[in-house]
Structure formats: structure tokens, C-alpha cells
Amino acid sequence: MDAPDDWPRFAVTVDLVVLTVRHGRLHVLLVRRGEDPWRGAWALPGGFVHPDEDLHEAAARELAEETGVHQAAGHLEQLGTYGAPDRDPRMRVVSVAHLVLAPDLPEPTAGTDAAAAAWVPVEEVAGPDLAFDHARILADGVERARAKLEYSPLATAFCAERFTVAELRAVYEAVWGRPLDPRNFHRKVTSVPDLLVDTGERRTEGRGRPATVYRPGPATTIAPPLSRD
Amino acid sequence: MDAPDDWPRFAVTVDLVVLTVRHGRLHVLLVRRGEDPWRGAWALPGGFVHPDEDLHEAAARELAEETGVHQAAGHLEQLGTYGAPDRDPRMRVVSVAHLVLAPDLPEPTAGTDAAAAAWVPVEEVAGPDLAFDHARILADGVERARAKLEYSPLATAFCAERFTVAELRAVYEAVWGRPLDPRNFHRKVTSVPDLLVDTGERRTEGRGRPATVYRPGPATTIAPPLSRD
DNA sequence: GGTCTTTCTCGTCACGACGACGATAAGCCG
DNA sequence: CGGCTTATCGTCGTCGTGACGAGAAAGACC
């Protein structure tokens, strides 16, 4: 381990689990592979880490390149690293997966080097259809998102800059896949200090009484956590 | 990204944050570096991933090689990956850090390729003394351990196969760095279903009423969590 | 053997958070 | 102007928790 050139060479990639909520359902951004192996299969967007960039930078760059999403709004964090020796038949690849939570975006943009990109409802993703070990990575990403909504203000990353309590609740319901009581949810989120900041604005969504419009506050944790049971 | 040999070469290593509780204090296993850079500085144990092994395997192997610890008892999980371009001046290294929680071990064993190994109380580790970005990795590992004790039965990984409630409480107090009420702690942990299994045995620790001896049960989560406040 | 001390274990009580759900406010729509 | 819908506030019983009292069961000391 001393000789500076006596070490195995690995390819290092970043893979992205990009989640959003559309029409009340949790979606993941997938690209269709244009090359072997797994030609024609769905895969997570990703690519090689460049020699001079940090992992977080590489993830942000790939996100912009392949999906046109700029991470300004939303949230990007490292998810985990996957490095089974046979996960890619071509070479020894270690992939650092990242989790992105994004607000509902215009329309999936075909990437530069992917045949197609699309938002796919998470429940409709058939595990075996995904390339490499991406089914596992996706499952880990979804589970991380579900868990983090409990104790972090991360759900706001799925919302626009300004949002109502009902919109925030819709995020929780989509990610957790179960309905929440609007009254208890309202009481809970409005009682957490510094979680929501009242903008003074009111917004009426078609029917019903107008809702107060909030923007995210400086709170970093929700204590005690929301419970998904 | 198509040519199988058109990609940057990285070295991939595993680094280990090995924690244990000794004499009521949280300790981390450190090795003293015998080579430049950072010769003579403390560092986390670790080493290169071999071409044919998975990351988890590599971590377990390094643990055994450098510290003589077999992961049979204890707990090993991936912590996170650190890949800043300049974190090692010799080459581009991406390090997959792992967290190990081990019961109190005989005595630190000098590793095969490290000058010395030692248990160091976590509070006494001076950040700038650690090699590379290991201070950050250690901080992340300790924070992960603290957080996981809240909602997982992981504290038992710090204990021997059979332990008393007081021993378990000592683990929490050491990791969280604050005293807990023995009566409330006892009520809490004994009320979680399948967390502790009564072995029928009693053990008297010098003074005082003998304590019931438990072994870990099949529970995977503590709900609702313990609070470290 | 009797006390004292120590530790383990069980109870009690007040408070706060939560789930279930009723009631009111404030807009649209016909 | 009623009806409908959604937002927001209140109430009530239950449960988990922190603070702490009290009994149980051992060793220590006289």
C-alpha cells in the first residue's frame, strides 16, 4: 500500500435517484439506455466522475447535463455507494448514488447522451426492468426519502418556493402512500417553530376557502417527528 | 461514456470508524501513520479495495487485518463516501467510509501495516491531528452512531452477548455523553417488544441488587424512539 | 445478626403530543 | 342566496414521557 502506483484502478460514477411528486404520485426520473449492456432498459441517470471534481459536484453536473434540472431549488444528498465486483460486466465500477428531491418540473427533458428521459411513477417501476443494480438503489432512495420526511423539513424541497399546507400534505401523502388527516397535519406543521413562514399571501385553489401561503423557514429538524406509522 | 477504456482511473479505499465503549467513555480505534504524507499522524484504519471484492467485504477484511477484530460480534455498515479531488496529494482517491460498533475488546492490537493502533477517547481526538479528511469522517461516524441509538437496537452491538439493562444504559450514556434516569430507561427498554430477551440469569455487579441478564431480541427498531434531547 | 449503602425494579403523577373528529370560516358555483 | 368545498380552529380521550417516590435484594461494616 506504499507504492503510489501499486493499486487497482476503478471507474467511479455517480447515479441519481431524482424524485418528484406529480399529480399526487411519487415519480422517479429514468433514462432509457442506448447502448449495451442493458440496451433499451430503463436506468437511473448518471455518469463518470471527472478527475478534478468532487462527488457532490459530479452529481450536480450530471443532474444538469442529463436532465436539465438545476439543483438550485430542490435537494441533493449522497445516498450510498454500490460497488459489487460484477455490477457492470464491462469493468470494475464503483457508483456513488445520490438522492435528489425536486419540485414538479415542466416536462422530462431528453438528456444529451440518453435516448430518452421520463418521469415514471415509482410504484409502476418493475424492478427487473432496471439496468444493473439500479432497482436496489432506487429502493434505497425511496426509503431514505420516506424516512427523512419524518424528521426533516425536506418535504419542502418537493414544493415550489411558496406553497400551502395542503400542497405540503400532498407531498407527504404521495411519498408515504397513505392519506393524512388534514386537520392534525395542519396543527402539527404549523406548530413546529421556524418550519413555515407566513408570506401574508392567500391563495384559492379553485374551490374552497383560500389557504395561507408559506415559504420554508430556517428549521432543520421536526421534533418530535411526524409519524408515518 | 461508451468506450470501455475512456474513463478516469480512481483508487478506491475503505476507511473504518471503529467505535467502542470503554470505562464509560466512547473510544475510536486509530492507527499511527508510518509513511508520508501525514507520517506520524493519527488516522482511521483502512486500505485499498481489492479488484474482486465488494465494498462490505473489503471493510470486513481491513477490520480483521488491521485491528484483529472479527466482525462476528458487533455491527458494520456503510457510512458515506469521501472523494474530494485533493484529499490525498498522491493520487485521486475515493474512500468509502464504514462504521463499526464493537464490544469492548481485549486490547488494541498493532496492525500489520500500521505502526501502532490505539483506542482513543473520542472527546480527546484533536481534529487537526488526524490525517486527510479523517476528522470529518470521524465526526460523521459519531453523529451516525448517536442518531441510530435513538431508533435502533444497535446499542447492543457495543455490549457482550449477554448484558444487563445497566450495561446497556452505560452505552447510551457514553455515546450521548449525558446521564439518563435509570428508572425511566429501564421502563422504556423493557417495554419495547422483542428488544430484550430474558435469559433467566441474574448477575450481581459488586454492590446492589442483582440485575436480570438479557440477550438481544429480534426487534429491528425502537418505536417510539428514545430521545437524547 | 442488624443496620447502612448500593443498585435494580416497580409505581405514581402531571404534562404534552397525538389521533379521531366536531365545528366554524371563507371562498366558489349554480 | 343556499349548497359545496376546502382551510383552520377546538375538544376529548389516550398514550408516552420525565421527575421522582418507594420497595426489593444484594454486599459492607459493626
mmCIF file of C-alpha atoms in Angstrom, chain B residues 45-229:
data_model
loop_
_atom_site.group_PDB
_atom_site.id
_atom_site.type_symbol
_atom_site.label_atom_id
_atom_site.label_comp_id
_atom_site.label_asym_id
_atom_site.label_seq_id
_atom_site.Cartn_x
_atom_site.Cartn_y
_atom_site.Cartn_z
ATOM 1 C CA PRO B 45 -7.660 2.296 9.736
ATOM 2 C CA GLY B 46 -8.324 1.427 6.104
ATOM 3 C CA GLY B 47 -6.856 0.332 2.825
ATOM 4 C CA PHE B 48 -7.411 -0.310 -0.843
ATOM 5 C CA VAL B 49 -10.358 -2.273 -2.102
ATOM 6 C CA HIS B 50 -9.220 -5.368 -3.957
ATOM 7 C CA PRO B 51 -10.244 -5.868 -7.587
ATOM 8 C CA ASP B 52 -12.595 -8.746 -6.850
ATOM 9 C CA GLU B 53 -14.249 -7.881 -3.579
ATOM 10 C CA ASP B 54 -17.355 -5.954 -2.639
ATOM 11 C CA LEU B 55 -17.075 -2.817 -0.517
ATOM 12 C CA HIS B 56 -18.567 -4.519 2.527
ATOM 13 C CA GLU B 57 -16.127 -7.392 2.188
ATOM 14 C CA ALA B 58 -13.226 -5.009 1.872
ATOM 15 C CA ALA B 59 -14.272 -3.253 5.062
ATOM 16 C CA ALA B 60 -14.562 -6.535 6.950
ATOM 17 C CA ARG B 61 -11.182 -7.672 5.661
ATOM 18 C CA GLU B 62 -9.425 -4.452 6.609
ATOM 19 C CA LEU B 63 -11.042 -4.617 10.007
ATOM 20 C CA ALA B 64 -9.633 -8.065 10.600
ATOM 21 C CA GLU B 65 -6.230 -7.311 9.049
ATOM 22 C CA GLU B 66 -5.503 -4.002 10.689
ATOM 23 C CA THR B 67 -7.159 -4.489 14.021
ATOM 24 C CA GLY B 68 -7.607 -8.198 14.561
ATOM 25 C CA VAL B 69 -11.289 -7.586 15.144
ATOM 26 C CA HIS B 70 -13.652 -10.107 13.642
ATOM 27 C CA GLN B 71 -16.953 -8.521 12.890
ATOM 28 C CA ALA B 72 -18.903 -11.539 14.155
ATOM 29 C CA ALA B 73 -19.930 -9.659 17.251
ATOM 30 C CA GLY B 74 -20.595 -6.018 16.566
ATOM 31 C CA HIS B 75 -22.006 -4.168 13.628
ATOM 32 C CA LEU B 76 -20.630 -2.962 10.285
ATOM 33 C CA GLU B 77 -22.417 -0.572 7.979
ATOM 34 C CA GLN B 78 -21.524 1.834 5.246
ATOM 35 C CA LEU B 79 -21.183 5.404 6.457
ATOM 36 C CA GLY B 80 -20.548 7.532 3.406
ATOM 37 C CA THR B 81 -18.101 8.211 0.606
ATOM 38 C CA TYR B 82 -15.491 10.930 0.536
ATOM 39 C CA GLY B 83 -13.918 11.896 -2.745
ATOM 40 C CA ALA B 84 -12.675 15.478 -2.787
ATOM 41 C CA PRO B 85 -10.111 15.735 -5.586
ATOM 42 C CA ASP B 86 -7.329 16.883 -3.279
ATOM 43 C CA ARG B 87 -7.994 14.732 -0.246
ATOM 44 C CA ASP B 88 -4.853 12.694 -0.938
ATOM 45 C CA PRO B 89 -1.942 14.513 -2.556
ATOM 46 C CA ARG B 90 -0.548 11.337 -4.123
ATOM 47 C CA MET B 91 -3.465 10.403 -6.338
ATOM 48 C CA ARG B 92 -7.180 10.595 -6.836
ATOM 49 C CA VAL B 93 -8.661 8.501 -4.043
ATOM 50 C CA VAL B 94 -12.300 7.881 -3.316
ATOM 51 C CA SER B 95 -12.821 6.457 0.132
ATOM 52 C CA VAL B 96 -15.899 4.551 1.204
ATOM 53 C CA ALA B 97 -16.105 5.030 4.953
ATOM 54 C CA HIS B 98 -17.670 2.357 7.140
ATOM 55 C CA LEU B 99 -18.897 2.476 10.694
ATOM 56 C CA VAL B 100 -18.136 -0.372 13.090
ATOM 57 C CA LEU B 101 -19.645 -0.696 16.532
ATOM 58 C CA ALA B 102 -17.795 -3.261 18.612
ATOM 59 C CA PRO B 103 -17.981 -4.503 22.173
ATOM 60 C CA ASP B 104 -15.119 -3.617 24.466
ATOM 61 C CA LEU B 105 -12.172 -5.564 23.118
ATOM 62 C CA PRO B 106 -9.188 -7.080 24.913
ATOM 63 C CA GLU B 107 -6.549 -4.526 23.972
ATOM 64 C CA PRO B 108 -5.811 -2.639 20.785
ATOM 65 C CA THR B 109 -3.706 -4.817 18.531
ATOM 66 C CA ALA B 110 -0.982 -3.299 16.462
ATOM 67 C CA GLY B 111 -1.963 -3.879 12.857
ATOM 68 C CA THR B 112 0.077 -5.474 10.179
ATOM 69 C CA ASP B 113 0.919 -2.376 8.198
ATOM 70 C CA ALA B 114 0.379 0.357 10.767
ATOM 71 C CA ALA B 115 2.993 1.475 13.197
ATOM 72 C CA ALA B 116 0.585 1.370 16.112
ATOM 73 C CA ALA B 117 -3.090 1.110 16.903
ATOM 74 C CA ALA B 118 -4.869 2.505 19.924
ATOM 75 C CA TRP B 119 -8.261 3.227 21.404
ATOM 76 C CA VAL B 120 -8.590 6.956 21.862
ATOM 77 C CA PRO B 121 -11.458 8.645 23.696
ATOM 78 C CA VAL B 122 -13.456 10.482 21.077
ATOM 79 C CA GLU B 123 -13.522 13.731 23.029
ATOM 80 C CA GLU B 124 -9.744 13.728 23.215
ATOM 81 C CA VAL B 125 -9.203 13.406 19.491
ATOM 82 C CA ALA B 126 -7.938 16.725 18.215
ATOM 83 C CA GLY B 127 -9.389 17.200 14.741
ATOM 84 C CA PRO B 128 -6.327 18.734 13.118
ATOM 85 C CA ASP B 129 -4.182 15.836 14.299
ATOM 86 C CA LEU B 130 -5.982 13.398 12.061
ATOM 87 C CA ALA B 131 -4.692 12.614 8.598
ATOM 88 C CA PHE B 132 -6.509 13.588 5.399
ATOM 89 C CA ASP B 133 -10.198 14.337 5.944
ATOM 90 C CA HIS B 134 -10.481 11.756 8.690
ATOM 91 C CA ALA B 135 -11.647 14.286 11.262
ATOM 92 C CA ARG B 136 -14.754 14.888 9.187
ATOM 93 C CA ILE B 137 -15.298 11.174 8.660
ATOM 94 C CA LEU B 138 -14.955 10.507 12.380
ATOM 95 C CA ALA B 139 -17.406 13.278 13.199
ATOM 96 C CA ASP B 140 -19.903 11.871 10.718
ATOM 97 C CA GLY B 141 -19.469 8.388 12.176
ATOM 98 C CA VAL B 142 -20.015 9.517 15.742
ATOM 99 C CA GLU B 143 -23.063 11.506 14.734
ATOM 100 C CA ARG B 144 -24.458 8.481 12.870
ATOM 101 C CA ALA B 145 -23.949 6.300 15.926
ATOM 102 C CA ARG B 146 -25.621 8.835 18.190
ATOM 103 C CA ALA B 147 -28.594 9.152 15.901
ATOM 104 C CA LYS B 148 -29.016 5.429 15.386
ATOM 105 C CA LEU B 149 -29.133 4.626 19.067
ATOM 106 C CA GLU B 150 -32.389 6.534 19.198
ATOM 107 C CA TYR B 151 -34.413 4.277 16.981
ATOM 108 C CA SER B 152 -32.412 1.087 16.504
ATOM 109 C CA PRO B 153 -31.325 -1.719 18.810
ATOM 110 C CA LEU B 154 -27.772 -1.017 17.738
ATOM 111 C CA ALA B 155 -26.561 -0.238 21.221
ATOM 112 C CA THR B 156 -26.480 -3.971 21.879
ATOM 113 C CA ALA B 157 -23.625 -4.181 19.362
ATOM 114 C CA PHE B 158 -21.487 -2.401 21.949
ATOM 115 C CA CYS B 159 -22.360 -4.982 24.597
ATOM 116 C CA ALA B 160 -21.281 -8.547 25.151
ATOM 117 C CA GLU B 161 -23.628 -11.342 24.112
ATOM 118 C CA ARG B 162 -25.399 -11.127 27.440
ATOM 119 C CA PHE B 163 -25.805 -7.892 29.286
ATOM 120 C CA THR B 164 -27.832 -6.092 31.900
ATOM 121 C CA VAL B 165 -30.038 -3.047 31.493
ATOM 122 C CA ALA B 166 -27.442 -1.034 33.395
ATOM 123 C CA GLU B 167 -24.749 -2.024 30.923
ATOM 124 C CA LEU B 168 -26.976 -1.033 28.048
ATOM 125 C CA ARG B 169 -27.700 2.264 29.731
ATOM 126 C CA ALA B 170 -23.979 2.855 30.194
ATOM 127 C CA VAL B 171 -23.597 2.547 26.423
ATOM 128 C CA TYR B 172 -26.222 5.188 25.821
ATOM 129 C CA GLU B 173 -24.699 7.474 28.401
ATOM 130 C CA ALA B 174 -21.242 7.094 26.882
ATOM 131 C CA VAL B 175 -22.354 7.644 23.309
ATOM 132 C CA TRP B 176 -24.715 10.503 24.087
ATOM 133 C CA GLY B 177 -22.465 11.983 26.728
ATOM 134 C CA ARG B 178 -25.165 12.602 29.279
ATOM 135 C CA PRO B 179 -26.691 10.707 32.180
ATOM 136 C CA LEU B 180 -30.050 9.006 31.818
ATOM 137 C CA ASP B 181 -32.583 8.268 34.528
ATOM 138 C CA PRO B 182 -32.132 4.561 35.366
ATOM 139 C CA ARG B 183 -35.811 4.053 36.176
ATOM 140 C CA ASN B 184 -37.210 5.613 33.030
ATOM 141 C CA PHE B 185 -34.568 3.933 30.888
ATOM 142 C CA HIS B 186 -35.421 0.579 32.395
ATOM 143 C CA ARG B 187 -39.131 1.078 31.795
ATOM 144 C CA LYS B 188 -38.524 2.152 28.218
ATOM 145 C CA VAL B 189 -36.228 -0.605 27.019
ATOM 146 C CA THR B 190 -38.076 -3.396 28.762
ATOM 147 C CA SER B 191 -41.346 -2.242 27.237
ATOM 148 C CA VAL B 192 -40.172 -2.376 23.614
ATOM 149 C CA PRO B 193 -41.412 -5.701 22.246
ATOM 150 C CA ASP B 194 -38.702 -8.192 21.279
ATOM 151 C CA LEU B 195 -35.866 -5.833 22.099
ATOM 152 C CA LEU B 196 -34.526 -7.759 25.084
ATOM 153 C CA VAL B 197 -34.857 -11.449 25.861
ATOM 154 C CA ASP B 198 -34.636 -12.522 29.485
ATOM 155 C CA THR B 199 -32.057 -15.272 29.837
ATOM 156 C CA GLY B 200 -33.321 -16.201 33.301
ATOM 157 C CA GLU B 201 -29.864 -15.495 34.639
ATOM 158 C CA ARG B 202 -29.153 -12.908 37.354
ATOM 159 C CA ARG B 203 -25.868 -11.154 37.856
ATOM 160 C CA THR B 204 -24.636 -9.085 40.758
ATOM 161 C CA GLU B 205 -22.089 -6.428 39.920
ATOM 162 C CA GLY B 206 -20.289 -5.935 43.229
ATOM 163 C CA ARG B 207 -22.805 -3.970 45.209
ATOM 164 C CA GLY B 208 -26.539 -3.758 44.875
ATOM 165 C CA ARG B 209 -29.438 -5.929 43.891
ATOM 166 C CA PRO B 210 -28.627 -8.474 41.153
ATOM 167 C CA ALA B 211 -29.713 -7.492 37.676
ATOM 168 C CA THR B 212 -31.576 -9.553 35.123
ATOM 169 C CA VAL B 213 -29.305 -10.666 32.274
ATOM 170 C CA TYR B 214 -30.671 -10.205 28.760
ATOM 171 C CA ARG B 215 -29.581 -11.018 25.255
ATOM 172 C CA PRO B 216 -30.580 -9.053 22.128
ATOM 173 C CA GLY B 217 -34.024 -9.855 20.749
ATOM 174 C CA PRO B 218 -35.240 -9.853 17.157
ATOM 175 C CA ALA B 219 -36.560 -6.281 17.249
ATOM 176 C CA THR B 220 -35.181 -4.108 14.458
ATOM 177 C CA THR B 221 -36.486 -0.728 15.516
ATOM 178 C CA ILE B 222 -37.363 1.119 18.696
ATOM 179 C CA ALA B 223 -40.682 2.851 18.216
ATOM 180 C CA PRO B 224 -41.269 5.395 19.515
ATOM 181 C CA PRO B 225 -37.587 6.279 19.658
ATOM 182 C CA LEU B 226 -35.574 7.039 22.723
ATOM 183 C CA SER B 227 -34.891 10.731 22.935
ATOM 184 C CA ARG B 228 -31.434 12.137 23.537
ATOM 185 C CA ASP B 229 -32.763 15.726 23.745
#
